[in-house]
Coordinates of C-alpha atoms in Angstrom, one line a residue:
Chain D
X32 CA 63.9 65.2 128.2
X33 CA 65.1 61.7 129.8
X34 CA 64.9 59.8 126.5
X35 CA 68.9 59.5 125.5
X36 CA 67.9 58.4 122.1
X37 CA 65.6 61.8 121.6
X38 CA 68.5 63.6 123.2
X39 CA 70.5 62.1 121.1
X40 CA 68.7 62.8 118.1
X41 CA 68.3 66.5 119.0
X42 CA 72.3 66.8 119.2
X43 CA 72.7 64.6 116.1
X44 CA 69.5 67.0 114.4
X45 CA 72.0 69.9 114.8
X46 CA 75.0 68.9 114.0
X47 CA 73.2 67.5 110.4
X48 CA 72.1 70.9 109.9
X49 CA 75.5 72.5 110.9
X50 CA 76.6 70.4 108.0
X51 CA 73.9 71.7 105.6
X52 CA 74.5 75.2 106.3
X53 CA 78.5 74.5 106.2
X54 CA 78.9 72.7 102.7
X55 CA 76.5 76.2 101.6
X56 CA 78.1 78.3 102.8
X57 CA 81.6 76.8 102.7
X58 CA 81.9 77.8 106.3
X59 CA 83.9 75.1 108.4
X60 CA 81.6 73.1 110.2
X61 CA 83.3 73.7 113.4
X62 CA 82.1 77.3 113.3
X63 CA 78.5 76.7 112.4
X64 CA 78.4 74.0 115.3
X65 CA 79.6 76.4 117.6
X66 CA 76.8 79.2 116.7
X67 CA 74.3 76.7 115.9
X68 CA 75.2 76.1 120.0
X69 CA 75.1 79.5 121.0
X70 CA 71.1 79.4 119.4
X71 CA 70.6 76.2 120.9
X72 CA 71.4 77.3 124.7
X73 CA 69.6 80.7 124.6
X74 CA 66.5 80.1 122.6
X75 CA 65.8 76.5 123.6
X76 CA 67.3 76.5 126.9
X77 CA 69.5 73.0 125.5
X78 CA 71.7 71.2 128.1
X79 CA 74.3 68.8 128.5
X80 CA 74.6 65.6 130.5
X81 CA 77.3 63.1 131.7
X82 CA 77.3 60.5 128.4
X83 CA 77.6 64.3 126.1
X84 CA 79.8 65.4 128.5
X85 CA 82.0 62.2 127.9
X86 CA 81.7 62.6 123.8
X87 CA 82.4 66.2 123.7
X88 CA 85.7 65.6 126.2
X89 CA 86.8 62.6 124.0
X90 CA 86.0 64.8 120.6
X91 CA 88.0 67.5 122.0
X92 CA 91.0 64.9 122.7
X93 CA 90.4 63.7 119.8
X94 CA 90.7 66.7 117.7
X95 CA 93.5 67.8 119.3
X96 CA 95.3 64.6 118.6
X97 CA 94.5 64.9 114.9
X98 CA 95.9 68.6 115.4
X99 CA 99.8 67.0 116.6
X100 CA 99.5 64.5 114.1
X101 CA 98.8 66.7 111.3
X102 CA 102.7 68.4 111.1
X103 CA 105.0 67.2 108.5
X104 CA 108.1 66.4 110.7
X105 CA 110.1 67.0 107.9
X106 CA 109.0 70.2 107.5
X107 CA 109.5 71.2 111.3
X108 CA 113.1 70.4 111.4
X109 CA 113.6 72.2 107.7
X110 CA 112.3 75.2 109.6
X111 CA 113.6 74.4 113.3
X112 CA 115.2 78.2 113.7
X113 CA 111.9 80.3 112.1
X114 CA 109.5 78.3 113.2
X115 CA 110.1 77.6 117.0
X116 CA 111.3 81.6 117.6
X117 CA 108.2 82.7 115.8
X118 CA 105.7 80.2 116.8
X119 CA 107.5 80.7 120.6
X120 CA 107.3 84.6 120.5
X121 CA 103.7 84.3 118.3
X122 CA 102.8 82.2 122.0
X123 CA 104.4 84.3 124.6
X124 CA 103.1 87.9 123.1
X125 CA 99.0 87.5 123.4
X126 CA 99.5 85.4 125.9
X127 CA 101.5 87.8 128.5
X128 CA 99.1 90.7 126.5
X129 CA 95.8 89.0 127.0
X130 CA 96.8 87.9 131.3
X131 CA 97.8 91.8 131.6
X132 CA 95.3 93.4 130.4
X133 CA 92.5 91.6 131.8
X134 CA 94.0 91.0 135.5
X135 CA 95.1 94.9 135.8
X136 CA 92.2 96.6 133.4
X137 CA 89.0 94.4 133.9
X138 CA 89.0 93.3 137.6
X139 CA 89.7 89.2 136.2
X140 CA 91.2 87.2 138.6
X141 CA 95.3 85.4 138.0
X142 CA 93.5 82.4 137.7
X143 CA 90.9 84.0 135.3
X144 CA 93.3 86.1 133.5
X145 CA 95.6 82.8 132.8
X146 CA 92.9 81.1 131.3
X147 CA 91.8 83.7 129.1
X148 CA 95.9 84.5 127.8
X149 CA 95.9 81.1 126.8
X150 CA 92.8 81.2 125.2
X151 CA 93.8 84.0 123.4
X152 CA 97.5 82.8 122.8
X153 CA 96.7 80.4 119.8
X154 CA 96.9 80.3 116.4
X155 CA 94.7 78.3 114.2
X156 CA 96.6 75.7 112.2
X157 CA 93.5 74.6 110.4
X158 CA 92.2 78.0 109.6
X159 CA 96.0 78.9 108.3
X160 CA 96.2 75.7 106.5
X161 CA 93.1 76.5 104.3
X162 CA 94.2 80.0 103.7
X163 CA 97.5 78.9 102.4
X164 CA 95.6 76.2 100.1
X165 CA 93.4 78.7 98.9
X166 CA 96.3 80.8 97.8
X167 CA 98.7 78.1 96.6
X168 CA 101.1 79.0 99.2
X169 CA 100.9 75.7 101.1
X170 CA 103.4 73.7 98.9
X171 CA 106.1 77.0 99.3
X172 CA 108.7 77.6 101.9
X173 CA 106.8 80.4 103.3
X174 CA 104.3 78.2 103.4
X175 CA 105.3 75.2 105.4
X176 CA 107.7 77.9 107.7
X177 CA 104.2 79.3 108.7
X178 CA 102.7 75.9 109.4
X179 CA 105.3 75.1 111.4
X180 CA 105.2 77.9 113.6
X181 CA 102.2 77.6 114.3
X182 CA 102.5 74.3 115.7
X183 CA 104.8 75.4 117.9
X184 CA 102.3 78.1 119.1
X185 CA 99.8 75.8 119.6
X186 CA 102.2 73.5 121.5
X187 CA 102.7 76.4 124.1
X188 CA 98.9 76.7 124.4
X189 CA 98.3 73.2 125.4
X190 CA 101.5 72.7 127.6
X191 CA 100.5 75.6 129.3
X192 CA 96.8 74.4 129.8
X193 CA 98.7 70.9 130.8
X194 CA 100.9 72.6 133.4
X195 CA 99.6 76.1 134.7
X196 CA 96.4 74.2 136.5
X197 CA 98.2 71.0 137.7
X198 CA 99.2 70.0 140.8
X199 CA 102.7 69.2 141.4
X200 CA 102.8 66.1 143.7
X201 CA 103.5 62.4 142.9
X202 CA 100.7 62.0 140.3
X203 CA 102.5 64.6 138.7
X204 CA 105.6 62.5 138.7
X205 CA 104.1 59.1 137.2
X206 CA 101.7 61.4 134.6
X207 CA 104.9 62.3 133.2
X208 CA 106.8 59.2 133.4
X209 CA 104.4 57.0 132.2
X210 CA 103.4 59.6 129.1
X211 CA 107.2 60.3 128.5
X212 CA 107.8 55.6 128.4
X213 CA 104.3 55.4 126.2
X214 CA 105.4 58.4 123.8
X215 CA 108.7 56.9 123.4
X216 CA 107.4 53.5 122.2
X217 CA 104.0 54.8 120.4
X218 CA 105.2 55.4 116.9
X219 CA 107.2 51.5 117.0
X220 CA 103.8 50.4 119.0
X221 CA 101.2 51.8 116.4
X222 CA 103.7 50.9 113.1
X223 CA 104.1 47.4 114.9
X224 CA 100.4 47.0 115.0
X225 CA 100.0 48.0 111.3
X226 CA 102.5 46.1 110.1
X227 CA 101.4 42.6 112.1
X228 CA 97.6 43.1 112.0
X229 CA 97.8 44.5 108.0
X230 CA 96.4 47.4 107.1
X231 CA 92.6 48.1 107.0
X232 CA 91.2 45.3 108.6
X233 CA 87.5 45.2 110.1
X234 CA 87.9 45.1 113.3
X235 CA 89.9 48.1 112.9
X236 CA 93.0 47.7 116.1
X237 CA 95.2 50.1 115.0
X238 CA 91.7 52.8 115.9
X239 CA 91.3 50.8 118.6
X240 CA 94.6 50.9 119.9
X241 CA 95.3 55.1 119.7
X242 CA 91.5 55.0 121.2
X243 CA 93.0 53.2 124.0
X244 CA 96.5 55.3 124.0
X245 CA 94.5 58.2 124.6
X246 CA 91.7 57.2 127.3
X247 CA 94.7 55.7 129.5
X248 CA 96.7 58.8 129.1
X249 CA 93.7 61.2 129.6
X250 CA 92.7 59.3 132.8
X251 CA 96.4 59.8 134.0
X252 CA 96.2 63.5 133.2
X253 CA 93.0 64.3 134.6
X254 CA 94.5 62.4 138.1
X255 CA 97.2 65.0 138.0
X256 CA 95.2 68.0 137.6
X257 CA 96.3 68.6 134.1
X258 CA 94.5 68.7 131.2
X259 CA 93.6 66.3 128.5
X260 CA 94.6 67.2 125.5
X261 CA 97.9 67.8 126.4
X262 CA 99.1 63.9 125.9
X263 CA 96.6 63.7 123.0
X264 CA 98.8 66.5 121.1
X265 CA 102.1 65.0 122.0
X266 CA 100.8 61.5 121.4
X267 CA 99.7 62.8 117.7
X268 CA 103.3 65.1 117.3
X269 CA 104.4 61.6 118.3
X270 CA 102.8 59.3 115.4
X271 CA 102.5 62.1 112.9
X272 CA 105.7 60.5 110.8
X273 CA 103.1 57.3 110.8
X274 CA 99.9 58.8 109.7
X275 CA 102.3 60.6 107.1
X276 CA 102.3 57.4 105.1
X277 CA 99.1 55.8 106.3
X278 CA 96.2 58.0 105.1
X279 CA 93.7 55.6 105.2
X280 CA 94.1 55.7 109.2
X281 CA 93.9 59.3 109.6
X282 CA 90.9 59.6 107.2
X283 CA 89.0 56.7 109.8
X284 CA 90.1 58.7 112.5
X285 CA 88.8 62.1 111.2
X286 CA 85.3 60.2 110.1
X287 CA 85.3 58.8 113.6
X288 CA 85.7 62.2 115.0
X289 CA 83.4 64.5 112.6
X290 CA 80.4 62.3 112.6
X291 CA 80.4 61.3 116.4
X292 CA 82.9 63.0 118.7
X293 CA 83.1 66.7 117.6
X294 CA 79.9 68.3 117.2
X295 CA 78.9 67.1 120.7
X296 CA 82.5 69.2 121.2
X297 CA 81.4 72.4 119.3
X298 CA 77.7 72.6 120.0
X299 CA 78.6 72.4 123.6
X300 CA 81.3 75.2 123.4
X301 CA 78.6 77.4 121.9
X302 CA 75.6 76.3 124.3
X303 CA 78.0 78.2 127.2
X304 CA 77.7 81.3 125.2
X305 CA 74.9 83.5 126.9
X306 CA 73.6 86.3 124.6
X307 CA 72.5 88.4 127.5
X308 CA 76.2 88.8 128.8
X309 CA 77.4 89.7 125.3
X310 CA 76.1 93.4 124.7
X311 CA 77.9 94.4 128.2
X312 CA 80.9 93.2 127.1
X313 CA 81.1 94.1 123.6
X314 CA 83.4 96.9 124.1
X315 CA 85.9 93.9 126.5
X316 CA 85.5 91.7 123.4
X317 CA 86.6 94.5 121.0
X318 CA 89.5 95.7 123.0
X319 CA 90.8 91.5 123.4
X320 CA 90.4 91.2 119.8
X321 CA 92.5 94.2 119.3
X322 CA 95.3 93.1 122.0
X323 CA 95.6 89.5 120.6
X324 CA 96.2 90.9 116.6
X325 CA 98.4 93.5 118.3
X326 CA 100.7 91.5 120.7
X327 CA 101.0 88.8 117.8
X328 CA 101.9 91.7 115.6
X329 CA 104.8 93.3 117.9
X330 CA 106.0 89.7 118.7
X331 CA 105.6 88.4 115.3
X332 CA 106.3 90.9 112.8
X333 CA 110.0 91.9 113.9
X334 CA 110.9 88.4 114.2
X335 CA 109.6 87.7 110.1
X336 CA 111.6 90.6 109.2
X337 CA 114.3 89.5 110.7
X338 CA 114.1 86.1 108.8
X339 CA 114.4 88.2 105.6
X340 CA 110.5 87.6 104.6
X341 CA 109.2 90.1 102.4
X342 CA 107.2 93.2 103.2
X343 CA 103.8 92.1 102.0
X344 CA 104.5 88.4 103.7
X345 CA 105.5 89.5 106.7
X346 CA 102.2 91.4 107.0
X347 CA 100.3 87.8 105.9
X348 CA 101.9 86.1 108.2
X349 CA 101.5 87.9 111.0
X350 CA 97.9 88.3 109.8
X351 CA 97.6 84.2 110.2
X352 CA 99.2 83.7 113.2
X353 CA 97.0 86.2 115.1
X354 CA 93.8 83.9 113.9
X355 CA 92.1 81.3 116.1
X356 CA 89.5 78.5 117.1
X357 CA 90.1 75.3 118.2
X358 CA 92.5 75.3 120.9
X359 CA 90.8 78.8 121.9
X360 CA 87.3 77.3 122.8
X361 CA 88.8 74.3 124.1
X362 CA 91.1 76.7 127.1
X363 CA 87.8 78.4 127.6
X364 CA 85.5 75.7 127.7
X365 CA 88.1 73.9 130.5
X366 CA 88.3 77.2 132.5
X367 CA 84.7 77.1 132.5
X368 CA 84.2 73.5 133.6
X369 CA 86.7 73.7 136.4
X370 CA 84.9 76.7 137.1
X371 CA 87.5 78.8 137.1
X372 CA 85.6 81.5 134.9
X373 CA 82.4 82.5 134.9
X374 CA 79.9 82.1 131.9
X375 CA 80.2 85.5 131.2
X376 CA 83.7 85.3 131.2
X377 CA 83.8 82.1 129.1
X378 CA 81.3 84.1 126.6
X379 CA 83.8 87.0 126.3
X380 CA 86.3 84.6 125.3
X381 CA 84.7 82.5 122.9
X382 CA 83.7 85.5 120.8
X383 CA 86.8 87.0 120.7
X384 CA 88.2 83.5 119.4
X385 CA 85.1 83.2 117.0
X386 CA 86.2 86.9 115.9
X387 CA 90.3 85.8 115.7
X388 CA 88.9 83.0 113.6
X389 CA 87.4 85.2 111.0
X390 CA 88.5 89.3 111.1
X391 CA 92.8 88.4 110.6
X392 CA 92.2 85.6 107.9
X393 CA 89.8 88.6 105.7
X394 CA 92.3 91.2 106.7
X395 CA 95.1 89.2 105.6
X396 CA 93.5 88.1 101.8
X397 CA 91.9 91.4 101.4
X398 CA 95.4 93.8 102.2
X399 CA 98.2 90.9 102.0
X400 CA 98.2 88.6 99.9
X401 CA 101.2 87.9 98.8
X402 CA 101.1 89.4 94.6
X403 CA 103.2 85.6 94.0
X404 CA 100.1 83.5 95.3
X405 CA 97.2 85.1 93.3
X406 CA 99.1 84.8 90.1
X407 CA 99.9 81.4 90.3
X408 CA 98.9 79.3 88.0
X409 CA 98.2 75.5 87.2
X410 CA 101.4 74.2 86.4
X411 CA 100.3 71.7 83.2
X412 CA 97.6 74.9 81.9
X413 CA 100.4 77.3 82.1
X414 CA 102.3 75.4 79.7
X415 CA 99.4 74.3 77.7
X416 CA 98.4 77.7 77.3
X417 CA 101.9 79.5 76.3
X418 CA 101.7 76.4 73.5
X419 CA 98.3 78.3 72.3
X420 CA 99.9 81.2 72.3
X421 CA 102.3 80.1 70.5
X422 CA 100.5 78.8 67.9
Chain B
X45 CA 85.7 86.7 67.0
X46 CA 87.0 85.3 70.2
X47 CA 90.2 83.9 70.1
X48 CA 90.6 82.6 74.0
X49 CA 87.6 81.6 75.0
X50 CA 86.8 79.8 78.4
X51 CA 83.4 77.4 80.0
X52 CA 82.7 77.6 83.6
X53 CA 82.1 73.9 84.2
X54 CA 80.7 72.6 87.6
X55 CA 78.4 69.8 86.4
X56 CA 75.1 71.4 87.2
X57 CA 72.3 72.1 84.6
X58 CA 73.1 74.7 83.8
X59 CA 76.6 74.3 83.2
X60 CA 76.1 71.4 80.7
X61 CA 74.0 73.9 78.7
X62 CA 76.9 77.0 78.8
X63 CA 79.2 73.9 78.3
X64 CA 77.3 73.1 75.1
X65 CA 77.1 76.7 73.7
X66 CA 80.7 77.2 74.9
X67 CA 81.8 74.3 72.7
X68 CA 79.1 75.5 69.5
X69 CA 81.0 78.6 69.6
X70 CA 84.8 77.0 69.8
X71 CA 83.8 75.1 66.8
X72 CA 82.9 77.7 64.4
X73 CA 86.2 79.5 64.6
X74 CA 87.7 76.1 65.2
X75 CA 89.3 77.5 68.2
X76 CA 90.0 75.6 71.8
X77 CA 87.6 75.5 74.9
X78 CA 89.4 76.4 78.5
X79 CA 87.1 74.5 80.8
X80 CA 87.4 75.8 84.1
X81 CA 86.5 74.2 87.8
X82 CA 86.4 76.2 90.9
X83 CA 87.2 74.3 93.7
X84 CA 85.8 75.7 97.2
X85 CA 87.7 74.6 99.8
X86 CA 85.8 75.5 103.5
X87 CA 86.8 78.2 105.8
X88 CA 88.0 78.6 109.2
X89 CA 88.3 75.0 109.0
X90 CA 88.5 73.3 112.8
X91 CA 91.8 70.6 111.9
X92 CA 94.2 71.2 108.4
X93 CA 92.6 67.7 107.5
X94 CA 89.0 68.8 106.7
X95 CA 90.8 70.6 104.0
X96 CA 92.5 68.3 102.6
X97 CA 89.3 65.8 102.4
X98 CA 87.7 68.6 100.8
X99 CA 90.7 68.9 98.1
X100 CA 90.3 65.4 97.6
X101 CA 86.5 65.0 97.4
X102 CA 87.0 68.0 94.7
X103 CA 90.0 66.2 92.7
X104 CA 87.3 63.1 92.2
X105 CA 85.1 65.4 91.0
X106 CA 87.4 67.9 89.0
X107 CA 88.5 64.2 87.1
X108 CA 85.0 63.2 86.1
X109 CA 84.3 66.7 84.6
X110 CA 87.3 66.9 82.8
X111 CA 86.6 63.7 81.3
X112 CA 82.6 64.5 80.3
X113 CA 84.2 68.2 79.2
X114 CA 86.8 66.7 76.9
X115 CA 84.1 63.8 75.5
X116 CA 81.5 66.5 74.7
X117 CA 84.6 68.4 72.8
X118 CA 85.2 65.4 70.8
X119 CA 81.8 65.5 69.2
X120 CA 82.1 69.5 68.3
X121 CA 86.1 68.2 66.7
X122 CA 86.9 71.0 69.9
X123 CA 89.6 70.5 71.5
X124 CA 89.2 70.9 75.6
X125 CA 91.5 72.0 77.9
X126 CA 90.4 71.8 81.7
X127 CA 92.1 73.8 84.6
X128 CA 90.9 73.7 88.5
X129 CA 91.2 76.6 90.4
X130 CA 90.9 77.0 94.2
X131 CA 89.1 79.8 95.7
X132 CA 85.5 81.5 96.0
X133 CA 83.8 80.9 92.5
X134 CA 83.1 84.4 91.3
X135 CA 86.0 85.9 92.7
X136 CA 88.2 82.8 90.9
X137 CA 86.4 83.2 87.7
X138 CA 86.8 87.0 87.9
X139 CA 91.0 86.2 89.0
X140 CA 91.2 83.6 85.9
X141 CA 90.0 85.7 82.6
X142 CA 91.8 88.5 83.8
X143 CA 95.5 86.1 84.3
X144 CA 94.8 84.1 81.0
X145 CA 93.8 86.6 79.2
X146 CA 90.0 85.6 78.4
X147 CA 88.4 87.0 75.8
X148 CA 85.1 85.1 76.3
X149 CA 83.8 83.2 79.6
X150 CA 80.7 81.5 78.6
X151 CA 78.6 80.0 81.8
X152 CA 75.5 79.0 83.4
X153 CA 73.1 81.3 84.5
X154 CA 72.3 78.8 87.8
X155 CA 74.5 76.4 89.5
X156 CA 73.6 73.8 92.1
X157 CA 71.1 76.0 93.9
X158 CA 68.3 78.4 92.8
X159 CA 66.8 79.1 95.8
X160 CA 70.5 80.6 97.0
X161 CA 71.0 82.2 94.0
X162 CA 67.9 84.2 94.2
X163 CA 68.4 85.3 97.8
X164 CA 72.2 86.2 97.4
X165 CA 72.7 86.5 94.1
X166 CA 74.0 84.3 91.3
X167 CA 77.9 83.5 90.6
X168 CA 77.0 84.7 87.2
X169 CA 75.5 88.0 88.4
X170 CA 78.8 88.6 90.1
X171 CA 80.9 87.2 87.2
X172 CA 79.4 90.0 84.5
X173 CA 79.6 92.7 87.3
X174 CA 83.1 92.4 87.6
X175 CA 85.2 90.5 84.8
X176 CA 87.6 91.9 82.5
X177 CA 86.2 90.2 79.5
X178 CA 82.4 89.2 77.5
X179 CA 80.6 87.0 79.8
X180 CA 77.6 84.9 77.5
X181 CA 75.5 83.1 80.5
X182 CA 73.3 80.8 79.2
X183 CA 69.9 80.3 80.7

């Protein structure tokens, strides 16, 4: 099909009834995208071209942008010690785990076997965030300690992604300077902008000029051999104090993102997925599932008990840090397009982040959660109720 | 009879109508109504944000019900108390008679969807299967 506005529609068809099925099912539309993909590419044979290529890239970027400037810098330096050891070790673990086993057991290249540690190195802020909400735990210490560490994971999955595959010549050199000047300035830049233009105007510069931020750096990174969304997740670690007290910004950006940029992202990462290489590899799959909830379990677990964290938290939060999604499919989507893995390979890898996303978050509510968070209770009803009672 | 009795309030049909009974049956035994929302924030969520816009999206609608569950308690001389929990509906519902002490939930029989509820099950099927306390669902 040559029509880009029936192409268009087809992509957009999909990702409106990824939304249907996620508001049912109260499944993340991320997920649904992705397997909504996976049906697309093997039943209906569904491929990509140069202007989806661009959208999906850019809602990757994007995405991960929204990721760095999602952390509550507060928070980070209130947990400085925990957070970076854990979310350093929680990095290092799967990551050394994963490149092990699958250079010396499964025949994978280095190259190969890079790509699918850091694949298999993250830690899912989004899916921990939720879990944490769902069981009031996101307001506690515990709570934001967890958070926090897993940014710092997720920080060693994209700087790795940024540095393993570049190459280190001059471009290297004036990537770095350039993003290290424009970082500097970009929270004074962006509040500057806010503060001249005013907030919320139509034309909308302040969008415009992170939009720009991030095309300039991404072109600069992608001369280098490096990745992407390595400046986009520093750029939004960057202005995260900013979008702290500007909600109305982040909540553009996301609506930019969600509607146009990331299904094109996660419909793509799940067209790659071929069903015929899965059964072969089920028992590959299995085993990398196991390797990344056990390496985050021998690097994480020790550490939380050395902190002092309770028995039944330190098994939650080890839990959490061993899940995965975002940054998972976005490692193995670029090993696949620098063709550094195979589709096979790329298929193993996005199913066992699919699985990371979903098997540690129902391990962790159905064994370990923590007795504190299921008991909690509504602050103003608590009160209102021991009034009844009373009476 | 019951001395802590609770509503499970979404705003669909149906929970207008267990609302309703709910508030007939605070009234005789001039009792209060707990009016309870589940909230159901979405899973394996892609960035911490599409949480949050679902917490918010829920808040607008958690105020609206409170308001229509507190109005409709006015007419029965009830007085309504509303709480929000977070979490899977059935399983919350199940979590909150047990922690305050329920001794009557009174709900819908169908929420928002039929069709799902007849192919998966209801929230009330799974309500009277495993709470602690009566369960009246109203159809």
């Amino acid at each position: 099909m040559h029509n880009v506005w029936f192409v268009a529609s087809a992509w957009m068809g999909i990702a409106f009834i990824a939304s249907l099925i996620s508001i049912r099912l109260g499944v993340s539309v991320a997920l649904i995208e992705i397997l909504l993909g996976v049906i697309a590419g093997n039943a209906f044979g569904i491929k990509t071209n140069d202007w989806i290529n661009f959208l999906a890239t850019f809602g990757a970027g994007l995405l991960t942008f929204l990721a760095g400037a999602e952390i509550d810098p507060q928070s980070l330096r209130a947990h400085l010690k925990e957070s970076l050891t854990i979310g350093v070790i929680a990095f290092v673990a799967p990551f050394l785990g994963v490149l092990g086993f699958v250079f010396w057991f499964t025949g994978w290249t280095y190259q190969q076997a890079l790509i699918a540690g850091i694949a298999l190195s993250t830690t899912s802020v989004a899916v921990v965030y939720a879990v944490l909400v769902e069981n009031g735990l996101s307001q506690t210490e515990l709570g934001k300690m967890i958070l926090a560490a897993c940014f710092v994971n997720d920080f060693g999955t994209v700087l790795a992604l940024g540095v393993f595959f570049a190459n280190f010549n001059r471009l290297m050199v004036l990537f770095v300077v350039v993003m290290a000047v424009m970082l500097y300035y970009l929270p004074s830049w962006t509040r500057g902008i806010i503060q001249t233009l005013g907030e919320t105007r139509v034309s909308e510069p302040e969008v415009k000029f992170l939009f720009l931020v991030l095309f300039f750096l991404g072109g600069l990174a992608t001369m280098a051999k490096s990745e992407a969304v390595l400046p986009a997740y520093l750029a939004g670690l960057v202005v995260a104090g900013v979008f702290l007290n500007d909600r109305v910004l982040v909540n553009r950006m996301r609506s930019i993102a969600f509607t146009m940029l990331t299904p094109f992202y996660f419909i793509k990462a799940g067209l790659y997925v071929s069903l015929p290489a899965l059964a072969p590899a089920a028992v590959v799959v299995g085993v990398l599932l196991g390797i990344k909830m056990l390496t985050k379990f021998v690097g994480v677990w020790p550490l939380s008990y050395g902190f002092g964290i309770p028995s039944r938290e330190r098994m939650y939060t080890t839990m959490l840090m061993s899940t995965g999604l975002t940054f998972g499919t976005i490692s193995a989507l670029f090993g696949l397009e620098n063709r550094i893995i195979s589709q096979a390979q790329y298929t193993v890898l996005v199913t066992v982040v699919i699985l990371s996303a979903v098997v540690p978050t129902l391990i962790a509510e159905r064994f370990f959660m923590p007795e504190a968070a299921v008991e909690a209770p509504d602050e103003e009803s608590a009160a209102q109720r021991a009034r009844v009672a009373n009476e | 009879m019951f001395r802590n009795i609770a509503c499970a309030f979404d705003g669909s049909e149906g929970s207008r109508r267990a609302l309703d009974t709910a508030l007939h049956v605070a009234s005789i035994d001039k009792q209060k109504l707990w009016v309870v929302f589940v909230e159901e924030l979405p899973r394996f969520t892609g960035v911490p944000s599409e949480t949050n816009e679902e917490r918010e999206r829920a808040d607008t609608i958690f105020a609206g019900l409170r308001q229509e569950a507190i109005e409709a308690g006015k007419k029965y001389g009830v007085e309504v108390i509303a709480e929000k929990r977070v979490g899977h509906p059935a399983q919350a519902l199940v979590h909150y008679v047990k922690e305050a002490c329920v001794d009557l939930l009174v709900m819908g029989h169908t929420g928002h969807s039929k069709l799902w509820g007849t192919f998966m099950g209801t929230t009330a099927d799974k309500v009277v299967r495993h709470a602690t306390c009566s369960v009246l669902v109203v159809r």
